Amino acid sequence: MSLPISLGLFVLAGLCEIGGGYLIWLAIRDGRHWGYGAAGAVILVCYGMIPTLQPAHFGRVYAAYGGMFIVLSLLWGWGIDGVRPDRYDAMGAVLCLAGTMVIMYAPRT
């Protein structure tokens, strides 16, 4: 699998996990219509299926995804909630993304 496709799957999985969780958050914490929560649940099921398309084994995919999730969560908070990451958030996100790249894409013998 090519690197762009693999990274795209990580981004898609992240958007499904964060977006689905956010819709449930809106339904429960903000008192929105129950349909938000139901839609969030469906999207979270999609999140559970997308990582299975990665070529690596479960542990490696989910460990690597953790770094991507951190980056996407900060971007979601900035874009949707208007909370700009500070320099420590940015430094931590870069470290996590570097870890993701090593875990998932380092050449193995």
Short mmCIF file of C-alpha atoms in Angstrom, two decimals:
data_model
loop_
_atom_site.label_atom_id
_atom_site.label_comp_id
_atom_site.label_asym_id
_atom_site.label_seq_id
_atom_site.Cartn_x
_atom_site.Cartn_y
_atom_site.Cartn_z
CA MET A 1 0.00 0.00 0.00
CA SER A 2 1.32 3.44 -0.86
CA LEU A 3 2.19 5.96 1.83
CA PRO A 4 -0.44 8.52 0.71
CA ILE A 5 -3.22 5.91 0.80
CA SER A 6 -2.13 4.66 4.22
CA LEU A 7 -1.95 8.20 5.62
CA GLY A 8 -5.33 8.96 4.05
CA LEU A 9 -6.82 5.97 5.86
CA PHE A 10 -5.40 7.25 9.15
CA VAL A 11 -6.92 10.68 8.51
CA LEU A 12 -10.29 9.18 7.51
CA ALA A 13 -10.32 6.97 10.61
CA GLY A 14 -9.46 9.96 12.76
CA LEU A 15 -12.21 12.10 11.29
CA CYS A 16 -14.70 9.30 11.89
CA GLU A 17 -13.59 8.75 15.48
CA ILE A 18 -13.41 12.41 16.42
CA GLY A 19 -16.50 13.37 14.42
CA GLY A 20 -18.57 10.49 15.78
CA GLY A 21 -17.47 11.22 19.32
CA TYR A 22 -18.19 14.90 18.83
CA LEU A 23 -21.75 14.20 17.68
CA ILE A 24 -22.34 12.05 20.76
CA TRP A 25 -20.80 14.82 22.87
CA LEU A 26 -23.26 17.31 21.37
CA ALA A 27 -26.21 15.02 22.05
CA ILE A 28 -25.31 14.34 25.66
CA ARG A 29 -23.43 17.42 26.86
CA ASP A 30 -25.17 20.09 24.78
CA GLY A 31 -28.63 18.53 24.84
CA ARG A 32 -28.95 18.27 21.08
CA HIS A 33 -31.46 15.96 19.42
CA TRP A 34 -30.84 12.25 19.97
CA GLY A 35 -30.24 11.93 16.22
CA TYR A 36 -26.84 13.52 16.71
CA GLY A 37 -25.88 10.71 19.04
CA ALA A 38 -27.28 8.06 16.71
CA ALA A 39 -25.36 9.50 13.75
CA GLY A 40 -22.24 9.64 15.92
CA ALA A 41 -22.64 5.96 16.80
CA VAL A 42 -22.89 4.99 13.12
CA ILE A 43 -19.80 7.05 12.29
CA LEU A 44 -17.91 5.40 15.16
CA VAL A 45 -18.72 1.99 13.68
CA CYS A 46 -17.14 3.19 10.43
CA TYR A 47 -14.10 4.26 12.42
CA GLY A 48 -13.80 0.72 13.75
CA MET A 49 -13.75 -0.71 10.24
CA ILE A 50 -11.39 1.70 8.46
CA PRO A 51 -8.14 0.69 10.23
CA THR A 52 -8.66 -2.91 9.09
CA LEU A 53 -7.71 -1.69 5.60
CA GLN A 54 -4.14 -0.96 6.76
CA PRO A 55 -1.61 -3.67 5.83
CA ALA A 56 0.12 -3.90 9.23
CA HIS A 57 -1.00 -5.91 12.25
CA PHE A 58 -3.51 -4.59 14.81
CA GLY A 59 -1.03 -3.46 17.46
CA ARG A 60 1.14 -1.51 15.04
CA VAL A 61 -1.81 0.14 13.29
CA TYR A 62 -3.46 1.24 16.51
CA ALA A 63 -0.19 2.40 18.09
CA ALA A 64 0.61 4.46 15.01
CA TYR A 65 -2.96 5.74 14.82
CA GLY A 66 -2.62 7.12 18.35
CA GLY A 67 -0.15 9.73 17.13
CA MET A 68 -2.38 10.67 14.23
CA PHE A 69 -5.36 10.93 16.59
CA ILE A 70 -3.49 13.42 18.79
CA VAL A 71 -2.70 15.66 15.82
CA LEU A 72 -6.22 15.47 14.43
CA SER A 73 -7.78 16.14 17.85
CA LEU A 74 -5.79 19.33 18.23
CA LEU A 75 -6.72 20.42 14.70
CA TRP A 76 -10.39 19.59 15.37
CA GLY A 77 -10.35 21.64 18.57
CA TRP A 78 -8.80 24.54 16.69
CA GLY A 79 -11.08 24.37 13.66
CA ILE A 80 -14.38 23.45 15.31
CA ASP A 81 -14.11 24.76 18.87
CA GLY A 82 -11.78 27.67 18.13
CA VAL A 83 -9.16 26.62 20.70
CA ARG A 84 -5.78 27.25 19.11
CA PRO A 85 -3.04 24.78 20.08
CA ASP A 86 -0.17 26.40 21.94
CA ARG A 87 3.50 25.76 21.24
CA TYR A 88 3.61 22.80 23.64
CA ASP A 89 0.62 21.22 21.92
CA ALA A 90 2.40 21.71 18.61
CA MET A 91 5.68 20.24 19.88
CA GLY A 92 3.90 17.25 21.37
CA ALA A 93 1.94 16.70 18.17
CA VAL A 94 5.13 16.76 16.08
CA LEU A 95 6.73 14.21 18.42
CA CYS A 96 3.66 11.97 18.20
CA LEU A 97 3.53 12.24 14.41
CA ALA A 98 7.23 11.35 14.22
CA GLY A 99 6.49 8.30 16.37
CA THR A 100 3.64 7.34 14.08
CA MET A 101 5.94 7.48 11.07
CA VAL A 102 8.59 5.34 12.77
CA ILE A 103 6.13 2.75 14.07
CA MET A 104 4.21 2.38 10.85
CA TYR A 105 6.67 3.07 8.05
CA ALA A 106 10.20 2.27 9.23
CA PRO A 107 11.86 -0.35 7.00
CA ARG A 108 11.86 -3.75 8.61
CA THR A 109 14.12 -6.64 7.83
#
